[in-house]
Coordinates of C-alpha atoms in Angstrom, one line a residue:
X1 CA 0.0 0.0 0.0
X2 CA 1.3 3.4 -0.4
X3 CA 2.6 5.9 2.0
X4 CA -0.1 8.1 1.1
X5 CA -2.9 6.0 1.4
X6 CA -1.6 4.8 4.7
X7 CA -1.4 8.1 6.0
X8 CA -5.3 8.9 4.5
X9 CA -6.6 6.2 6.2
X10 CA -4.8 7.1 9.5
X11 CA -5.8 10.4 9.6
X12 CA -9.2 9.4 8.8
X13 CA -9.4 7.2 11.7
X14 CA -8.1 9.6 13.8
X15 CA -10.9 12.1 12.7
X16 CA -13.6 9.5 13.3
X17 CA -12.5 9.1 17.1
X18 CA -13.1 12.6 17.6
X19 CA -15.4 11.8 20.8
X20 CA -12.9 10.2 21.9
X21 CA -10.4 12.9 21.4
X22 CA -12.6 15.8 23.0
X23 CA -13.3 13.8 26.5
X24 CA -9.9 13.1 26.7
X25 CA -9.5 16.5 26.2
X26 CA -11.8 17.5 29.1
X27 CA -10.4 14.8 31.6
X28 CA -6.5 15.6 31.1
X29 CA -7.7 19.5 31.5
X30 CA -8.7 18.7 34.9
X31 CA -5.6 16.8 36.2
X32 CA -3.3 19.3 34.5
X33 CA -5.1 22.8 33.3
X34 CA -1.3 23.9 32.1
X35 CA -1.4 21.6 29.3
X36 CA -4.4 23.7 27.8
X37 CA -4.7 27.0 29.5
X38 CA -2.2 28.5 26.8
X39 CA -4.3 28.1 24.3
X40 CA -6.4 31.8 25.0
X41 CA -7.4 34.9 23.5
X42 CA -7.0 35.1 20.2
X43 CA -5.6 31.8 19.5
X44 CA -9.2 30.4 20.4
X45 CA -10.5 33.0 18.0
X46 CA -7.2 31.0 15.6
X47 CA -8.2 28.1 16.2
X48 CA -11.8 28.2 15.4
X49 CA -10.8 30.2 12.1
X50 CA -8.6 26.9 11.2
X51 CA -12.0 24.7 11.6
X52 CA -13.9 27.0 9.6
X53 CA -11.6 27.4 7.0
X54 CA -11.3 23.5 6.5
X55 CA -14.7 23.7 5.7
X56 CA -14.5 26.3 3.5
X57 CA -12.1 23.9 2.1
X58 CA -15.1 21.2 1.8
X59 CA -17.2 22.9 -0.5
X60 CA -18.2 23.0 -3.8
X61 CA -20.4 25.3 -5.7
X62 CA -22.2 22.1 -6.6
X63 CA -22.9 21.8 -2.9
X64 CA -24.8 25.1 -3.2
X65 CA -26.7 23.9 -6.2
X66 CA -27.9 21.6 -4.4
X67 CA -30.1 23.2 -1.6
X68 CA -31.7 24.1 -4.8
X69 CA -32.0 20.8 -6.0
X70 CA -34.1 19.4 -2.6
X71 CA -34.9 22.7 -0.9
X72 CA -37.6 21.2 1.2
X73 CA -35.7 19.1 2.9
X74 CA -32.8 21.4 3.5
X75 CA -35.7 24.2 4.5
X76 CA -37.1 22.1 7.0
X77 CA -33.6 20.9 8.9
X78 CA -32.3 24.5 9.1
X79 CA -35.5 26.0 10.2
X80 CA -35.5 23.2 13.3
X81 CA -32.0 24.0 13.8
X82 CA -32.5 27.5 14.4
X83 CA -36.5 26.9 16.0
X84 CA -35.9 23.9 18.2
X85 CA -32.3 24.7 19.7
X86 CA -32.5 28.3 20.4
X87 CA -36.2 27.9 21.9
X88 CA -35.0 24.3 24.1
X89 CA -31.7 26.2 25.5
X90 CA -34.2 29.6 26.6
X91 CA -36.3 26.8 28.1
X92 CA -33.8 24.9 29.7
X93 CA -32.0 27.8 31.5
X94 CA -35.0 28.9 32.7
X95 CA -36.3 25.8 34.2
X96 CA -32.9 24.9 35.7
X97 CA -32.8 28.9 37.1
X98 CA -29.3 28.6 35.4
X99 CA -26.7 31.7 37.0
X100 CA -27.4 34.5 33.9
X101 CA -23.3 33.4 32.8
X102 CA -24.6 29.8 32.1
X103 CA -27.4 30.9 31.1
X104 CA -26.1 33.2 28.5
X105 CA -23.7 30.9 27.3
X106 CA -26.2 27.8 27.2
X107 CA -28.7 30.3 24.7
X108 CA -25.0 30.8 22.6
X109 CA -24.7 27.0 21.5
X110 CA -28.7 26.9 21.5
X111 CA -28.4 29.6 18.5
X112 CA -24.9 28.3 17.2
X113 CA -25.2 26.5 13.1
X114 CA -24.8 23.3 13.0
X115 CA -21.5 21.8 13.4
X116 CA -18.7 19.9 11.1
X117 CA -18.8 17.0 13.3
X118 CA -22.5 16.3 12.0
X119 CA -21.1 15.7 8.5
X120 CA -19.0 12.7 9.8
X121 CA -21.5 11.3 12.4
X122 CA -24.0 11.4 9.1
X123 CA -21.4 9.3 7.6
X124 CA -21.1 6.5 9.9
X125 CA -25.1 6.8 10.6
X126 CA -25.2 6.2 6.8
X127 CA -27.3 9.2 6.9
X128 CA -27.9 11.5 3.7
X129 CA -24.2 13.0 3.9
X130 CA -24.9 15.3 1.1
X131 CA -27.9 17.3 3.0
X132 CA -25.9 17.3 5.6
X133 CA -23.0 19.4 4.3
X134 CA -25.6 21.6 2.3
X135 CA -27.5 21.9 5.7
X136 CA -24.6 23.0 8.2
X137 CA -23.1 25.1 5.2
X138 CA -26.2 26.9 5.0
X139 CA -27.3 26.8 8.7
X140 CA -23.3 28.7 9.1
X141 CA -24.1 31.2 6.3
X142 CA -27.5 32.1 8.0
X143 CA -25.5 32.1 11.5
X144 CA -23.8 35.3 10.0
X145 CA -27.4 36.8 10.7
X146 CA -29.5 34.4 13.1
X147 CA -27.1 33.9 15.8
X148 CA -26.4 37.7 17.1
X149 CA -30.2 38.3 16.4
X150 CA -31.1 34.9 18.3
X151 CA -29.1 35.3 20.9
X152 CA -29.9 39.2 21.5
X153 CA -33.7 38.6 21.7
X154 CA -32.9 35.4 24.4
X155 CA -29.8 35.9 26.2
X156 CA -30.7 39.5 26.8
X157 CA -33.0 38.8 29.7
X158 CA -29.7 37.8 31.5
X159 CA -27.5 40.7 30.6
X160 CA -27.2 43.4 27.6
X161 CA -26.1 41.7 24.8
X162 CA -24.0 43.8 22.3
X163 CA -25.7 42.4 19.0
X164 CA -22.9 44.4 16.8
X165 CA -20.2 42.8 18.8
X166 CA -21.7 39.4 18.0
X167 CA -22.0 39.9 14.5
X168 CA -18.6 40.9 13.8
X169 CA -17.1 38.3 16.1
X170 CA -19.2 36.1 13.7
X171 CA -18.1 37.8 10.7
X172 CA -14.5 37.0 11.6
X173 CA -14.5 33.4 12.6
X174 CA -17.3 32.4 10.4
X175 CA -17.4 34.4 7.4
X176 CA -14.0 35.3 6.6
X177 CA -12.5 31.6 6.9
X178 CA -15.2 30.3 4.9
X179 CA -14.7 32.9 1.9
X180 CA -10.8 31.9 2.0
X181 CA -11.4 28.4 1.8
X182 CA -13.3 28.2 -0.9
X183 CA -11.9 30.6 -2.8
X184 CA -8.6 27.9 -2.7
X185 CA -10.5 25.5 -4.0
X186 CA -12.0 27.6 -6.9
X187 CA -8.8 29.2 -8.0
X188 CA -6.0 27.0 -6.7
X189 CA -7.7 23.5 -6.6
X190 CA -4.3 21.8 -6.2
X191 CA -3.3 23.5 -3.2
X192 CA -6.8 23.5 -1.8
X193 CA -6.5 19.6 -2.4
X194 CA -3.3 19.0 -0.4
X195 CA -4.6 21.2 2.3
X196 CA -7.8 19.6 2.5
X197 CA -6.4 16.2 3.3
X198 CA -5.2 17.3 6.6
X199 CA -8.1 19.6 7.7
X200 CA -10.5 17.6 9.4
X201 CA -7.7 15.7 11.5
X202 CA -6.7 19.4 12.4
X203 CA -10.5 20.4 13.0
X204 CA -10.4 18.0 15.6
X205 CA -7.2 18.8 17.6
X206 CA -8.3 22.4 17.6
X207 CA -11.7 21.7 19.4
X208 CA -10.4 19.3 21.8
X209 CA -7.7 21.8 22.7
X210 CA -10.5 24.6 22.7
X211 CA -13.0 22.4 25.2
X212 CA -9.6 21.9 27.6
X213 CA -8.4 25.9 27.5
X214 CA -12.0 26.7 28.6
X215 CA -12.6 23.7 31.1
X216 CA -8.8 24.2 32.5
X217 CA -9.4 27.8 32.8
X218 CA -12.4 27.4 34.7
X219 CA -11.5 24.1 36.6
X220 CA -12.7 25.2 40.0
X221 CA -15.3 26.9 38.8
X222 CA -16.4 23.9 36.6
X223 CA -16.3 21.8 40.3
X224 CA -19.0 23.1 41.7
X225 CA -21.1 23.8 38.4
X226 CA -20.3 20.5 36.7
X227 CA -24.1 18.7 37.6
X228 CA -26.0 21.4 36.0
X229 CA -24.2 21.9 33.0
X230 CA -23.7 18.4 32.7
X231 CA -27.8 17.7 32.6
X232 CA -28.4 21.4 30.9
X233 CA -26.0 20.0 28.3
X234 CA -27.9 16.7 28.0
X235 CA -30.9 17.8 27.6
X236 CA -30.7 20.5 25.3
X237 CA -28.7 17.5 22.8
X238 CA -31.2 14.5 23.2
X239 CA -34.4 17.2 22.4
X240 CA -32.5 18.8 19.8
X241 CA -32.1 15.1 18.5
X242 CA -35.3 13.9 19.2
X243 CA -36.9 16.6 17.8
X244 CA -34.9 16.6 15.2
X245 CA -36.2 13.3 14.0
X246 CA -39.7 14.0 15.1
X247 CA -40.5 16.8 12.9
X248 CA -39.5 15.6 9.8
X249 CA -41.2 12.2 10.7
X250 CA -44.3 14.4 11.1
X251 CA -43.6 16.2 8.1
X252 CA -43.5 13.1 5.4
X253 CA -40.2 12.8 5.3
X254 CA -37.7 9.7 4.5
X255 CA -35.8 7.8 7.1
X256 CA -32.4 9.2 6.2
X257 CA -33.7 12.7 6.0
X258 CA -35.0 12.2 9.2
X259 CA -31.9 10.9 10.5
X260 CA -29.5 13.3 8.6
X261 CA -31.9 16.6 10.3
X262 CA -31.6 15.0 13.9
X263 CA -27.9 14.7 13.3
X264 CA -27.9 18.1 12.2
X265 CA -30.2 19.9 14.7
X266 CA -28.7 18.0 17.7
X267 CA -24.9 18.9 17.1
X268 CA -24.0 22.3 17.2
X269 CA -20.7 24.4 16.4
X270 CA -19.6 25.1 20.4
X271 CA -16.4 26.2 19.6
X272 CA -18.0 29.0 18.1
X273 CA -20.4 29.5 21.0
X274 CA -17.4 29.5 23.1
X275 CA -15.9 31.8 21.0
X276 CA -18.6 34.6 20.8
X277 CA -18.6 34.0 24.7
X278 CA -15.1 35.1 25.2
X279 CA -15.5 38.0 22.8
X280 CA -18.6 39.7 23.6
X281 CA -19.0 38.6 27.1
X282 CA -16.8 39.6 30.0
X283 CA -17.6 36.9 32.6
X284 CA -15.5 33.7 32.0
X285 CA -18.2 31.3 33.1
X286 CA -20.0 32.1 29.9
X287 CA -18.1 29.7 27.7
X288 CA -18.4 26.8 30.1
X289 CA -22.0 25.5 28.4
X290 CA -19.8 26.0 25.2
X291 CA -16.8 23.4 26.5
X292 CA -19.5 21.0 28.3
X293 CA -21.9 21.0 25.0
X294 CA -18.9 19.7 22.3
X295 CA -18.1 16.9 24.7
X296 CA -21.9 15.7 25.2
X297 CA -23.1 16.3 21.6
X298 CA -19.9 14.3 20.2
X299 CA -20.4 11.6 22.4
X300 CA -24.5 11.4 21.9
X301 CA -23.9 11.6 18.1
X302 CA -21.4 9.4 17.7
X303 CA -23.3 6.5 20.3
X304 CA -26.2 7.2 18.1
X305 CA -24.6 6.7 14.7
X306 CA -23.1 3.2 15.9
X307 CA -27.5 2.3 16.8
X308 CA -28.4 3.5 13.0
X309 CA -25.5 1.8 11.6
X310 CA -26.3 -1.1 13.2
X311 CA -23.1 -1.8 15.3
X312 CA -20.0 -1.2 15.3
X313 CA -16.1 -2.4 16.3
X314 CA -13.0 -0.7 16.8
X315 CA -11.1 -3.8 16.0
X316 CA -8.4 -1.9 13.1
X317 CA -10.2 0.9 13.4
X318 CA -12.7 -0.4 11.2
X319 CA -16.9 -0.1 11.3
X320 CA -19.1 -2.8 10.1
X321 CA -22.6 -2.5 9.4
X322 CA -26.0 -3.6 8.2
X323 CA -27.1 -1.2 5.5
X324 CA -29.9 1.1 6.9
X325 CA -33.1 1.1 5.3

């Protein structure tokens, strides 16, 4: 075999054990914070950029064409995302009479897109991996708008919410990196191509090294908070997949539509909810839900990509499967 497609398939083994990656992440930040805590400020800010821009780097124009080509589907799964999980997070923090920080930052990932990480739980779900790139690529390009408008109208029961601030802290980790990268792929394809290859590996180191800065910053802090976030965490993710599957369902729609918008709706991008925190908040504890919600959503989707799949084993990396229906 050659070197090259040794090294693909280990770095794509490596990106599909990015659950695995982010807990350890969370755990090794609470025995040693140091090993983390650098990462701050505008490295975060860096670091979320890189994500972005791999993603940028996974586009087409075709995939564009293609919300266009099934628009109801893609309609309905970004108008849940930005209906269920910004109204379930509002919910939540009230119930749970959440401290306004938690709160705050719990509405952020509520009215965050969806994430990358959805795209390669579709894949192993055997979902409809094509709705869901067009889906979080559109759900991010909405996000530009939605998410400082969202989170304005809900978070600012808590405290004033700078909705500028948002936007162009959006704008800049969002936007920007998403223009670049497929802008490389349009004019310098062979670049873009060798890049590409190492961007969702990278994607993942960045988020587990974003979930520890924030939890290793926040460590004793975190101690005596970790039981509500934990459950706030939880249950925004199972009713953001539950209802993620449900509506669809109700609405006519196929099995791996369904499953694809549950996917989608349930995992959000908290490394940028934990990056709008630290921006246009000044309390630390803000980007806690953030940290707390991209270890719980990875570790639900993944657990529920292995039911749809059918089963799987980690013996040589590899899954096996019974085609779903």
């Amino acid at each position: 075999m050659a070197v090259g497609s040794v090294m693909g398939a280990v770095l794509e083994r490596f990106t599909l054990l990015f659950p695995l990656w982010t807990a350890l992440a969370l755990v090794l930040s609470l025995l040693d914070p140091g090993l983390f805590t650098w990462l701050k400020g505008p490295l975060i800010t860096a670091a979320l950029g890189l994500i972005m821009l791999g993603m940028g780097l996974g586009l087409e124009l075709r995939d564009f064409r293609e919300v266009f080509r099934r628009p109801r589907a893609m309609v309905i799964g970004v108008a849940a995302q930005f209906l269920v999980m910004p109204s379930l997070a509002a919910l939540i923090a009230w119930a749970l009479r959440l401290p306004a920080p938690l709160a705050v930052g719990l509405v952020l990932v509520g009215c965050s897109p969806g994430g990358t990480a959805s795209n390669v739980v579709a894949l192993i779900a055997r979902a409809d991996v094509a709705l869901s790139v067009v889906m979080t690529t559109m759900s991010t390009v909405l996000a530009v708008a939605l998410t400082p408008l969202l989170s304005s109208a809900l978070a600012g029961r808590y405290v004033p919410v700078n909705g500028w601030t948002l936007l162009l802290s959006v704008v800049q980790v969002v936007l920007l990196p998403l223009a670049v990268g497929l802008s490389l792929k349009v004019f310098w394809p062979r670049t873009s191509e060798r890049v590409e290859a190492v961007m969702p590996p990278l994607a993942v180191i960045a988020i587990a090294l974003i979930v520890g800065s924030i939890v290793g910053s926040q460590r004793e802090a975190l101690a005596s908070r970790l039981l509500p976030l934990l459950l706030a965490g939880l249950l925004l993710h199972v009713g953001g997949f539950l209802l993620g599957y449900l509506i669809p369902a109700l609405l006519g729609e196929r099995l791996r539509v369904r499953r694809t918008v549950s996917i989608e709706v349930g995992m959000q991008n908290s490394g940028l909810a934990v990056v709008l925190a630290r921006a246009a908040f000044p309390d630390p504890l803000t980007a806690l839900p953030g940290a707390i919600s991209a270890v719980i959503h990875a570790l639900l989707g993944a657990c529920l990509a292995a039911i749809w799949r059918g089963g799987w084993s980690l013996r040589g990396f590899r899954l096996r499967s019974s085609q779903a229906r």
